[in-house]
Short mmCIF file of C-alpha atoms in Angstrom, two decimals:
data_model
loop_
_atom_site.label_atom_id
_atom_site.label_comp_id
_atom_site.label_asym_id
_atom_site.label_seq_id
_atom_site.Cartn_x
_atom_site.Cartn_y
_atom_site.Cartn_z
CA MET A 1 -7.78 98.11 -18.53
CA ASP A 2 -8.34 101.18 -16.68
CA ASN A 3 -9.15 99.22 -13.57
CA SER A 4 -6.11 97.06 -13.94
CA ILE A 5 -3.95 100.10 -14.27
CA ILE A 6 -5.54 101.52 -11.19
CA LEU A 7 -5.07 98.28 -9.35
CA ILE A 8 -1.49 98.05 -10.45
CA GLY A 9 -0.89 101.62 -9.49
CA GLY A 10 -2.61 101.08 -6.14
CA GLY A 11 -0.56 97.96 -5.55
CA VAL A 12 2.62 99.71 -6.40
CA LEU A 13 1.69 102.56 -4.14
CA LEU A 14 0.76 100.20 -1.40
CA GLY A 15 4.02 98.32 -1.90
CA LEU A 16 5.89 101.52 -1.73
CA ILE A 17 4.08 102.51 1.45
CA ILE A 18 4.66 99.11 2.99
CA GLY A 19 8.36 99.19 1.92
CA PHE A 20 8.71 102.67 3.31
CA ILE A 21 7.19 101.58 6.60
CA ILE A 22 9.39 98.49 6.69
CA ALA A 23 12.44 100.59 5.86
CA LYS A 24 11.57 103.09 8.56
CA THR A 25 11.07 100.28 11.01
CA ILE A 26 14.38 98.74 10.11
CA GLU A 27 16.10 102.17 10.23
CA LYS A 28 14.54 102.83 13.60
CA ASN A 29 15.77 99.51 14.91
CA ASN A 30 19.25 100.21 13.54
CA ALA A 31 19.19 103.70 15.04
CA SER A 32 18.20 102.37 18.43
CA LYS A 33 20.99 99.82 18.20
CA LEU A 34 23.45 102.55 17.29
CA VAL A 35 22.17 104.70 20.14
CA LYS A 36 22.55 101.84 22.56
CA GLU A 37 26.06 101.15 21.29
CA ALA A 38 26.92 104.86 21.45
CA LYS A 39 25.59 105.05 24.99
CA LYS A 40 27.63 102.01 25.91
CA SER A 41 30.80 103.45 24.34
CA ALA A 42 30.08 106.86 25.91
CA SER A 43 29.62 105.26 29.31
CA LEU A 44 32.87 103.34 28.81
CA ILE A 45 34.68 106.56 27.75
CA LEU A 46 33.22 108.37 30.74
CA LYS A 47 34.42 105.61 33.06
CA GLU A 48 37.86 105.68 31.52
CA ALA A 49 37.93 109.49 31.66
CA LYS A 50 36.84 109.43 35.28
CA SER A 51 39.48 106.86 36.16
CA GLU A 52 42.21 108.81 34.29
CA GLY A 53 40.98 112.06 35.85
CA GLU A 54 41.14 110.45 39.28
CA SER A 55 44.69 109.23 38.64
CA ILE A 56 45.74 112.62 37.24
CA LYS A 57 44.08 114.30 40.16
CA LYS A 58 45.93 112.05 42.56
CA ASP A 59 49.22 112.74 40.78
CA LYS A 60 48.66 116.47 40.80
CA ILE A 61 47.68 116.35 44.43
CA LEU A 62 50.86 114.38 45.20
CA GLN A 63 52.98 116.81 43.20
CA ALA A 64 51.33 119.73 44.90
CA LYS A 65 51.94 118.13 48.29
CA GLU A 66 55.61 117.47 47.41
CA LYS A 67 56.06 121.04 46.16
CA PHE A 68 54.39 122.33 49.25
CA ILE A 69 56.61 120.21 51.47
CA GLU A 70 59.72 121.39 49.54
CA LEU A 71 58.73 125.03 49.77
CA LYS A 72 57.87 124.55 53.40
CA SER A 73 61.32 123.04 54.11
CA GLU A 74 63.08 125.85 52.28
CA HIS A 75 61.00 128.38 54.10
CA GLU A 76 61.81 126.70 57.37
CA LYS A 77 65.55 126.75 56.49
CA VAL A 78 65.38 130.47 55.71
CA ILE A 79 63.54 131.09 58.94
CA LEU A 80 66.07 128.99 60.85
CA SER A 81 69.04 130.89 59.30
CA ARG A 82 67.38 134.19 60.10
CA ASP A 83 66.69 133.04 63.61
CA LYS A 84 70.32 131.87 63.92
CA LYS A 85 71.66 135.20 62.65
CA MET A 86 69.35 137.06 64.95
CA ALA A 87 70.50 134.88 67.85
CA GLU A 88 74.15 135.52 67.00
CA ALA A 89 73.52 139.25 66.67
CA GLU A 90 71.73 139.24 69.98
CA LYS A 91 74.65 137.31 71.52
CA ARG A 92 77.21 139.78 70.10
CA THR A 93 75.11 142.64 71.35
CA ARG A 94 74.91 141.08 74.80
CA ASP A 95 78.69 140.46 74.76
CA LYS A 96 79.37 144.03 73.73
CA GLU A 97 77.02 145.31 76.35
CA SER A 98 78.76 143.21 78.98
CA GLN A 99 82.18 144.35 77.70
CA VAL A 100 81.09 147.99 77.69
CA SER A 101 79.71 147.61 81.17
CA SER A 102 82.96 145.99 82.36
CA GLU A 103 85.00 148.75 80.68
CA LEU A 104 82.81 151.35 82.28
CA ALA A 105 83.34 149.69 85.63
CA LYS A 106 87.13 149.60 85.07
CA ASN A 107 87.17 153.22 83.95
CA LYS A 108 85.17 154.15 86.98
CA LYS A 109 87.68 152.36 89.22
CA LEU A 110 90.59 153.95 87.37
CA ASN A 111 89.06 157.39 87.69
CA GLU A 112 88.56 156.83 91.38
CA SER A 113 92.15 155.60 91.83
CA LEU A 114 93.45 158.47 89.66
CA GLU A 115 91.60 161.00 91.69
CA SER A 116 92.95 159.48 94.88
CA LYS A 117 96.51 159.52 93.43
CA ILE A 118 96.12 163.13 92.29
CA LYS A 119 95.06 164.07 95.77
CA ASP A 120 98.03 162.15 97.17
CA TYR A 121 100.44 163.80 94.69
CA ASN A 122 99.09 167.24 95.42
CA HIS A 123 99.60 166.58 99.09
CA ARG A 124 103.14 165.36 98.46
CA LEU A 125 103.89 168.39 96.26
CA ASP A 126 102.79 170.65 99.03
CA VAL A 127 105.03 168.79 101.44
CA LEU A 128 107.96 168.91 98.95
CA ASP A 129 107.49 172.62 98.38
CA LYS A 130 107.68 173.18 102.09
CA LYS A 131 110.78 171.00 102.37
CA GLN A 132 112.35 172.75 99.34
CA ASP A 133 111.83 176.09 100.99
CA GLU A 134 113.46 174.75 104.12
CA LEU A 135 116.38 173.32 102.08
CA ASP A 136 116.88 176.61 100.27
CA LYS A 137 117.04 178.42 103.56
CA LEU A 138 119.52 175.86 104.92
CA HIS A 139 121.60 176.02 101.70
CA LYS A 140 121.78 179.78 101.89
CA ASN A 141 122.85 179.58 105.49
CA GLN A 142 125.50 176.98 104.66
CA VAL A 143 126.78 179.00 101.69
CA GLN A 144 127.04 182.05 103.88
CA GLN A 145 128.89 180.07 106.54
CA LEU A 146 131.26 178.57 103.87
CA GLU A 147 131.92 182.02 102.41
CA VAL A 148 132.78 183.26 105.88
CA ILE A 149 135.04 180.26 106.56
CA SER A 150 136.80 180.13 103.10
CA SER A 151 136.81 183.87 102.48
CA LEU A 152 135.56 183.08 98.90
CA SER A 153 132.24 183.91 97.30
CA ALA A 154 130.04 181.17 95.84
CA GLU A 155 130.79 182.27 92.26
CA GLU A 156 134.54 182.17 92.81
CA ALA A 157 134.35 178.71 94.36
CA LYS A 158 132.18 177.52 91.49
CA GLU A 159 134.67 178.82 88.90
CA GLN A 160 137.56 177.04 90.63
CA LEU A 161 135.56 173.81 90.76
CA VAL A 162 134.55 174.08 87.10
CA GLU A 163 138.15 174.69 86.01
CA SER A 164 139.41 171.67 87.94
CA LEU A 165 136.62 169.50 86.54
CA LYS A 166 137.38 170.71 83.00
CA GLY A 167 141.02 169.70 83.30
CA GLU A 168 140.15 166.28 84.71
CA ALA A 169 137.45 165.72 82.08
CA LYS A 170 139.79 166.72 79.26
CA ASN A 171 142.52 164.37 80.46
CA ASP A 172 140.03 161.54 80.92
CA ALA A 173 138.53 162.16 77.46
CA LEU A 174 141.92 162.26 75.75
CA ALA A 175 143.02 159.11 77.52
CA PHE A 176 139.79 157.34 76.63
CA ILE A 177 139.97 158.40 72.98
CA GLN A 178 143.61 157.37 72.73
CA ASN A 179 142.96 153.96 74.30
CA ALA A 180 139.92 153.35 72.13
CA MET A 181 141.80 154.28 68.94
CA GLU A 182 144.77 152.12 69.89
CA GLU A 183 142.56 149.14 70.72
CA ALA A 184 140.61 149.53 67.46
CA LYS A 185 143.73 149.86 65.32
CA LEU A 186 145.89 147.27 67.07
CA THR A 187 144.96 144.17 65.11
CA ALA A 188 144.06 145.89 61.83
CA GLU A 189 147.21 148.05 61.84
CA GLN A 190 149.50 145.09 62.51
CA ASP A 191 147.93 142.98 59.75
CA ALA A 192 147.93 145.90 57.30
CA LYS A 193 151.58 146.68 58.01
CA LYS A 194 152.50 143.03 57.53
CA VAL A 195 150.69 142.81 54.18
CA ILE A 196 152.11 146.10 52.90
CA ILE A 197 155.68 145.31 53.99
CA ASN A 198 155.55 141.84 52.44
CA THR A 199 154.15 143.33 49.25
CA ILE A 200 156.74 146.10 48.99
CA GLN A 201 159.58 143.64 49.61
CA ARG A 202 158.54 141.59 46.57
CA ILE A 203 158.36 144.50 44.13
CA GLY A 204 161.38 146.13 42.45
CA THR A 205 161.26 149.92 42.13
CA GLU A 206 162.67 152.42 39.70
CA GLU A 207 163.29 156.13 40.04
CA ALA A 208 161.64 158.84 37.98
CA VAL A 209 163.72 160.07 35.05
CA ASP A 210 161.20 161.26 32.45
CA ASN A 211 160.63 164.90 31.55
CA CYS A 212 159.16 167.09 28.84
CA VAL A 213 162.21 167.51 26.58
CA SER A 214 164.35 165.15 24.53
CA VAL A 215 167.90 165.77 23.25
CA PHE A 216 168.73 164.66 19.71
CA ASN A 217 172.46 164.22 19.27
CA ILE A 218 174.09 164.97 15.90
CA GLU A 219 177.55 164.28 14.59
CA SER A 220 178.49 167.83 13.61
CA ASP A 221 177.09 171.31 13.41
CA ASP A 222 176.88 171.02 9.61
CA VAL A 223 173.92 168.72 10.06
CA LYS A 224 172.15 171.52 11.97
CA GLY A 225 172.10 173.66 8.87
CA ARG A 226 170.62 170.84 6.80
CA ILE A 227 167.96 170.23 9.46
CA ILE A 228 167.10 173.95 9.58
CA GLY A 229 166.92 174.20 5.80
CA ARG A 230 166.62 177.23 3.62
CA GLU A 231 165.03 180.03 5.72
CA GLY A 232 164.02 177.40 8.30
CA ARG A 233 161.56 175.57 6.02
CA ASN A 234 162.67 172.11 7.17
CA ILE A 235 162.18 172.92 10.86
CA ARG A 236 158.76 174.41 10.14
CA ALA A 237 157.80 171.30 8.19
CA ILE A 238 158.95 169.01 11.02
CA GLU A 239 157.11 171.08 13.64
CA ALA A 240 153.93 171.15 11.53
CA ALA A 241 154.05 167.40 10.89
CA THR A 242 154.88 166.29 14.44
CA GLY A 243 153.53 169.04 16.70
CA VAL A 244 156.89 169.26 18.49
CA GLU A 245 158.88 172.45 19.10
CA ILE A 246 162.47 172.12 17.83
CA ILE A 247 165.00 174.31 19.64
CA VAL A 248 168.28 174.87 17.85
CA ASP A 249 170.68 176.90 20.02
CA ASP A 250 174.40 177.15 20.63
CA THR A 251 174.56 173.76 22.32
CA PRO A 252 177.21 171.84 20.37
CA GLU A 253 176.14 168.68 18.53
CA ALA A 254 172.63 168.67 20.02
CA ILE A 255 169.09 169.70 19.12
CA ILE A 256 166.36 169.93 21.79
CA LEU A 257 162.85 168.56 21.14
CA SER A 258 160.22 170.04 23.46
CA CYS A 259 156.65 168.78 23.84
CA PHE A 260 154.44 167.66 26.72
CA ASP A 261 153.34 164.60 24.70
CA SER A 262 156.01 161.91 24.82
CA VAL A 263 154.55 160.14 21.77
CA ARG A 264 155.01 163.22 19.63
CA ARG A 265 158.55 163.70 20.93
CA GLU A 266 159.43 160.09 20.13
CA ILE A 267 157.95 160.41 16.61
CA ALA A 268 160.00 163.58 16.04
CA ARG A 269 163.18 161.97 17.41
CA LEU A 270 162.88 158.85 15.24
CA SER A 271 161.94 160.93 12.20
CA LEU A 272 165.01 163.15 12.62
CA HIS A 273 167.17 160.07 13.05
CA LYS A 274 165.87 158.58 9.78
CA LEU A 275 166.22 161.88 7.92
CA VAL A 276 169.78 162.46 9.11
CA THR A 277 170.76 158.85 8.32
CA ASP A 278 169.20 159.02 4.85
CA GLY A 279 170.63 162.48 4.12
CA ARG A 280 167.62 163.68 2.12
CA ILE A 281 165.98 166.43 4.17
CA HIS A 282 163.22 168.45 2.50
CA PRO A 283 159.52 169.09 3.30
CA ALA A 284 158.09 166.32 1.10
CA ARG A 285 160.54 163.76 2.48
CA ILE A 286 159.86 164.99 6.02
CA GLU A 287 156.09 164.39 5.67
CA GLU A 288 156.70 160.92 4.23
CA VAL A 289 159.12 159.91 7.00
CA VAL A 290 156.84 161.30 9.74
CA GLN A 291 153.87 159.30 8.43
CA LYS A 292 155.91 156.10 8.37
CA THR A 293 157.24 156.79 11.86
CA LYS A 294 153.71 157.36 13.19
CA LYS A 295 152.67 153.94 11.87
CA GLN A 296 155.78 152.43 13.40
CA ILE A 297 155.06 154.03 16.78
CA ASP A 298 151.42 152.88 16.64
CA GLN A 299 152.58 149.33 16.03
CA GLU A 300 155.15 149.63 18.80
CA ILE A 301 152.45 150.88 21.19
CA ILE A 302 150.35 147.78 20.45
CA GLU A 303 153.36 145.51 20.94
CA VAL A 304 154.24 147.19 24.26
CA GLY A 305 150.66 146.76 25.43
CA LYS A 306 150.63 143.09 24.46
CA ARG A 307 153.97 142.40 26.19
CA THR A 308 152.79 144.15 29.34
CA VAL A 309 149.55 142.18 29.45
CA ILE A 310 151.38 138.89 28.86
CA ASP A 311 154.01 139.66 31.52
CA LEU A 312 151.31 140.33 34.10
CA GLY A 313 149.26 137.27 33.15
CA ILE A 314 146.14 139.23 32.18
CA HIS A 315 143.87 137.60 29.60
CA ASN A 316 140.95 138.61 27.33
CA LEU A 317 141.71 142.34 27.46
CA HIS A 318 140.00 144.41 24.77
CA PRO A 319 142.34 145.48 21.91
CA GLU A 320 141.55 149.16 22.51
CA LEU A 321 142.54 148.82 26.17
CA ILE A 322 145.76 147.06 25.10
CA LYS A 323 146.52 150.06 22.87
CA VAL A 324 145.85 152.45 25.77
CA VAL A 325 148.20 150.43 27.99
CA GLY A 326 150.90 150.71 25.32
CA ARG A 327 150.45 154.46 25.11
CA MET A 328 151.22 154.71 28.83
CA LYS A 329 154.88 154.12 27.95
CA TYR A 330 155.00 157.64 26.51
CA ARG A 331 153.17 159.33 29.40
CA SER A 332 154.59 160.43 32.74
CA SER A 333 152.99 161.67 35.95
CA TYR A 334 155.15 163.92 38.17
CA GLY A 335 158.19 162.49 36.42
CA GLN A 336 157.12 158.86 37.00
CA ASN A 337 156.60 156.79 33.85
CA LEU A 338 152.90 155.91 33.73
CA LEU A 339 153.35 152.40 32.32
CA GLN A 340 156.00 151.55 34.92
CA HIS A 341 153.75 152.99 37.63
CA SER A 342 150.76 150.94 36.40
CA ARG A 343 152.84 147.75 36.22
CA GLU A 344 154.09 148.40 39.73
CA VAL A 345 150.56 149.02 41.04
CA ALA A 346 149.32 145.85 39.29
CA LYS A 347 152.03 143.74 40.95
CA LEU A 348 151.38 145.33 44.34
CA CYS A 349 147.64 144.73 43.98
CA GLY A 350 148.15 141.11 42.95
CA VAL A 351 150.38 140.31 45.93
CA MET A 352 148.20 142.24 48.38
CA ALA A 353 145.00 140.58 47.11
CA ALA A 354 146.64 137.15 47.44
CA GLU A 355 147.66 137.97 51.02
CA LEU A 356 144.07 139.01 51.83
CA GLY A 357 142.47 135.99 50.15
CA LEU A 358 140.98 137.89 47.19
CA ASN A 359 141.26 137.28 43.43
CA PRO A 360 144.84 138.34 42.46
CA LYS A 361 144.15 138.25 38.70
CA LEU A 362 141.23 140.64 39.03
CA ALA A 363 143.32 142.89 41.30
CA LYS A 364 146.18 142.94 38.74
CA ARG A 365 143.70 143.84 36.02
CA ALA A 366 142.28 146.74 38.01
CA GLY A 367 145.78 147.90 39.04
CA LEU A 368 147.03 147.96 35.44
CA LEU A 369 143.97 149.87 34.18
CA HIS A 370 143.53 152.31 37.08
CA ASP A 371 145.27 155.24 35.29
CA ILE A 372 144.16 154.65 31.68
CA GLY A 373 142.19 157.90 31.90
CA LYS A 374 145.50 159.82 31.89
CA VAL A 375 146.04 159.08 28.19
CA PRO A 376 142.91 160.60 26.59
CA ASP A 377 142.35 160.42 22.83
CA ALA A 378 140.60 163.77 22.41
CA GLU A 379 140.80 167.18 24.04
CA ALA A 380 137.18 166.83 25.21
CA ASP A 381 138.20 163.85 27.35
CA MET A 382 140.84 165.97 29.13
CA GLU A 383 138.07 167.88 30.95
CA THR A 384 136.88 164.65 32.64
CA PRO A 385 138.80 163.46 35.76
CA HIS A 386 141.10 160.63 34.76
CA ALA A 387 139.56 158.18 37.24
CA ILE A 388 136.02 158.75 35.87
CA LEU A 389 137.26 158.65 32.26
CA GLY A 390 139.11 155.38 32.92
CA MET A 391 135.98 153.90 34.49
CA GLN A 392 133.90 154.93 31.47
CA TRP A 393 136.40 153.29 29.09
CA ALA A 394 136.47 150.11 31.18
CA GLU A 395 132.66 149.93 31.14
CA LYS A 396 132.64 150.61 27.40
CA TYR A 397 135.04 147.75 26.68
CA GLY A 398 133.29 145.15 28.84
CA GLU A 399 135.29 145.07 32.08
CA LYS A 400 133.64 143.69 35.24
CA ASP A 401 131.79 145.95 37.65
CA ASP A 402 134.36 145.46 40.45
CA VAL A 403 137.20 146.53 38.13
CA CYS A 404 135.25 149.57 36.87
CA ASN A 405 134.37 150.66 40.41
CA ALA A 406 137.99 150.25 41.57
CA ILE A 407 139.21 152.43 38.67
CA GLY A 408 136.65 155.16 39.31
CA ALA A 409 136.99 155.17 43.12
CA HIS A 410 140.78 155.15 43.55
CA HIS A 411 140.71 158.94 44.07
CA ASP A 412 137.41 158.90 46.07
CA GLU A 413 135.47 160.49 43.20
CA ILE A 414 132.77 157.81 43.48
CA GLU A 415 131.74 155.48 46.29
CA MET A 416 133.76 152.27 46.78
CA LYS A 417 131.55 149.21 46.28
CA SER A 418 134.07 146.35 46.32
CA LEU A 419 137.14 145.24 48.27
CA LEU A 420 139.31 145.85 45.21
CA ALA A 421 138.78 149.62 45.37
CA PRO A 422 140.68 150.29 48.65
CA ILE A 423 143.47 147.92 47.54
CA ILE A 424 143.92 149.89 44.29
CA GLN A 425 143.90 153.17 46.21
CA VAL A 426 146.50 151.99 48.73
CA CYS A 427 148.81 150.48 46.10
CA ASP A 428 148.56 153.62 43.97
CA ALA A 429 149.60 155.70 46.99
CA ILE A 430 152.47 153.30 47.80
CA SER A 431 153.80 153.42 44.25
CA GLY A 432 153.50 157.19 43.93
CA ALA A 433 154.70 158.15 47.40
CA ARG A 434 157.72 155.89 47.74
CA PRO A 435 161.11 157.68 47.76
CA GLY A 436 162.45 158.24 44.24
CA ALA A 437 159.17 157.51 42.51
CA ARG A 438 158.26 161.09 41.64
CA ARG A 439 160.05 164.39 41.47
CA GLN A 440 159.03 167.02 43.98
CA VAL A 441 159.84 170.69 44.01
CA LEU A 442 162.60 171.13 46.56
CA ASP A 443 161.20 174.34 48.01
CA SER A 444 157.74 172.87 48.66
CA TYR A 445 159.31 169.73 50.15
CA ILE A 446 161.47 171.75 52.57
CA GLN A 447 158.53 174.02 53.43
CA ARG A 448 156.38 170.99 54.28
CA LEU A 449 159.03 169.65 56.66
CA LYS A 450 159.41 173.09 58.25
CA ASP A 451 155.63 173.40 58.72
CA LEU A 452 155.60 170.03 60.46
CA GLU A 453 158.26 171.13 62.93
CA ASP A 454 156.55 174.51 63.47
CA ILE A 455 153.29 172.76 64.44
CA ALA A 456 155.15 170.81 67.12
CA PHE A 457 156.86 173.93 68.47
CA GLY A 458 153.46 175.56 68.85
CA PHE A 459 152.68 173.38 71.89
CA THR A 460 154.01 174.14 75.36
CA GLY A 461 156.72 171.92 76.79
CA VAL A 462 158.26 171.04 73.39
CA LYS A 463 162.04 171.23 73.47
CA LYS A 464 163.01 169.93 70.02
CA ALA A 465 161.15 168.68 66.93
CA TYR A 466 162.51 166.79 63.93
CA ALA A 467 160.69 165.85 60.71
CA ILE A 468 162.31 162.60 59.49
CA GLN A 469 161.69 159.89 56.86
CA ALA A 470 160.83 162.43 54.16
CA GLY A 471 158.17 164.01 56.35
CA ARG A 472 156.42 160.76 57.22
CA GLU A 473 157.41 160.89 60.91
CA LEU A 474 157.61 163.76 63.37
CA ARG A 475 159.71 163.19 66.49
CA VAL A 476 159.06 165.59 69.34
CA ILE A 477 161.35 165.84 72.38
CA VAL A 478 159.68 167.43 75.41
CA GLU A 479 160.97 168.82 78.68
CA SER A 480 160.54 166.16 81.34
CA GLU A 481 160.02 168.76 84.10
CA LYS A 482 157.03 170.37 82.35
CA VAL A 483 155.45 167.35 80.65
CA ASP A 484 154.64 164.12 82.51
CA ASP A 485 153.81 160.74 80.93
CA GLN A 486 150.09 161.41 80.71
CA LYS A 487 150.63 164.83 79.13
CA ALA A 488 153.10 163.28 76.66
CA ALA A 489 150.38 160.92 75.38
CA ASP A 490 147.89 163.81 75.21
CA LEU A 491 150.48 165.95 73.38
CA SER A 492 151.06 163.23 70.76
CA PHE A 493 147.34 163.00 70.10
CA SER A 494 146.89 166.80 69.93
CA ILE A 495 149.83 167.25 67.53
CA SER A 496 148.54 164.48 65.22
CA GLN A 497 145.09 166.11 65.13
CA LYS A 498 146.66 169.51 64.38
CA VAL A 499 148.74 168.04 61.52
CA GLN A 500 145.70 166.27 60.13
CA THR A 501 143.56 169.41 60.06
CA ASP A 502 146.14 172.02 59.03
CA MET A 503 148.39 170.25 56.48
CA THR A 504 148.16 168.42 53.16
CA TYR A 505 150.53 165.48 52.76
CA PRO A 506 150.73 162.10 51.01
CA GLY A 507 150.21 158.94 53.04
CA GLN A 508 150.33 159.40 56.81
CA VAL A 509 152.50 161.16 59.40
CA LYS A 510 153.57 159.36 62.57
CA VAL A 511 153.94 161.61 65.63
CA THR A 512 156.33 160.31 68.32
CA VAL A 513 156.69 162.22 71.60
CA ILE A 514 159.87 161.39 73.57
CA ARG A 515 160.17 162.24 77.26
CA GLU A 516 163.51 161.43 78.85
CA THR A 517 164.74 161.83 82.42
CA ARG A 518 168.41 161.49 83.33
CA ALA A 519 170.14 161.18 86.67
CA VAL A 520 173.85 161.98 86.39
CA ASN A 521 176.43 161.77 89.19
CA ILE A 522 180.20 161.96 89.02
CA ALA A 523 182.40 159.70 91.06
CA LYS A 524 185.66 161.39 92.06
#
């Protein structure tokens, strides 16, 4: 049993050894197969890697070559641009060098020619100096010979020559000035006279009658006592309510109302009329009647303004300006009613503008409003010139620029900027300066005419002088033996200039010099 166990154990061991050897053999064979397969796959991978590496290498080489070529082209472009700039700079430098060299050559030639000319001029100056010395010697000799011949010194002869030349030059200058002025004024003066005459012929005129006092007529002197009241309380109440001075004197059946404001005088006159008609005259009643009369006058002012605007064909005028136009009825300037004057100026402006081809409606508007500054609302406005105040009101109430400028410039207080302005100025002067338009102080009027005649008598050769046409023309009669035709023209010009510089007058003064020669024989 023991041997069998040993045999079995030896067999098992031997089997195990044989199995181990067989397993090792098989494992070795499998390992060699795996190694062979791994070598094959490794060789395949290496081939593929080499082929891919070659392709990548070729691509990289191509890319590198392309990049190199691109960089090389850019570099070549930069080099070419630099070379081009350098070539251009070199060309400009060469051009400048050639230009500088040519300029230097020209300057050299000019310097040479200048030097030659300077030498020539110096030589000529020397020759001229010598000739001048010779001429001076000859002139002195001739002057001495002339002094001996004429028995006059050179200074005396020079003075006589200068005096004769002065007279000739003065006559020539006066004649030239006169001819130039006549030629310049010929056409314009004729057209202006035609327009003004046609305009004046179409306009009716009225004479100045307004003043600063009004006379209130009463039926009997008994009414005076009722108006005066107890201890004069009624008169004081009327004066306090109206601002009008009431003068009660010995004039039968009349009371005088004195005030510079025509509106106040009219309010006082109407109030007195109502009080006398009603019969109840006491302070309370006076205040009540005066207030009602003021409202009535205000309404009447508006109505007068509206009628005036409608009569003249003026539209879209501001209500405040219409009220100012109505107030002109109770304002006078040098005795001329302001509303009548403004209406007259408006009509003149309209006709004159139509004759000149301008807008007649706009001219009428400016003519009617040109003196609105003469009826100020407040005392502060009275310090402003009426032309400027009227322009400010016109601007305030939306009038056009041409109208505003014409209002402000009609007394030359601002610059004229439109053709309406001189028309307004001329028509204002025509309306104010026409005979009968305004009252003048007799003494000043006579003195002005006398001064005109005295100016004429101040010139030599004047025989008689007459101021005619209310001082608008001066006729001068000269002595024909002392004044010839040329001197008569010069005398007319000199007198007109003297009048213009020494006198103040409205409009213009025409100076007419008359020279008359008569040949008288008697047949027996």
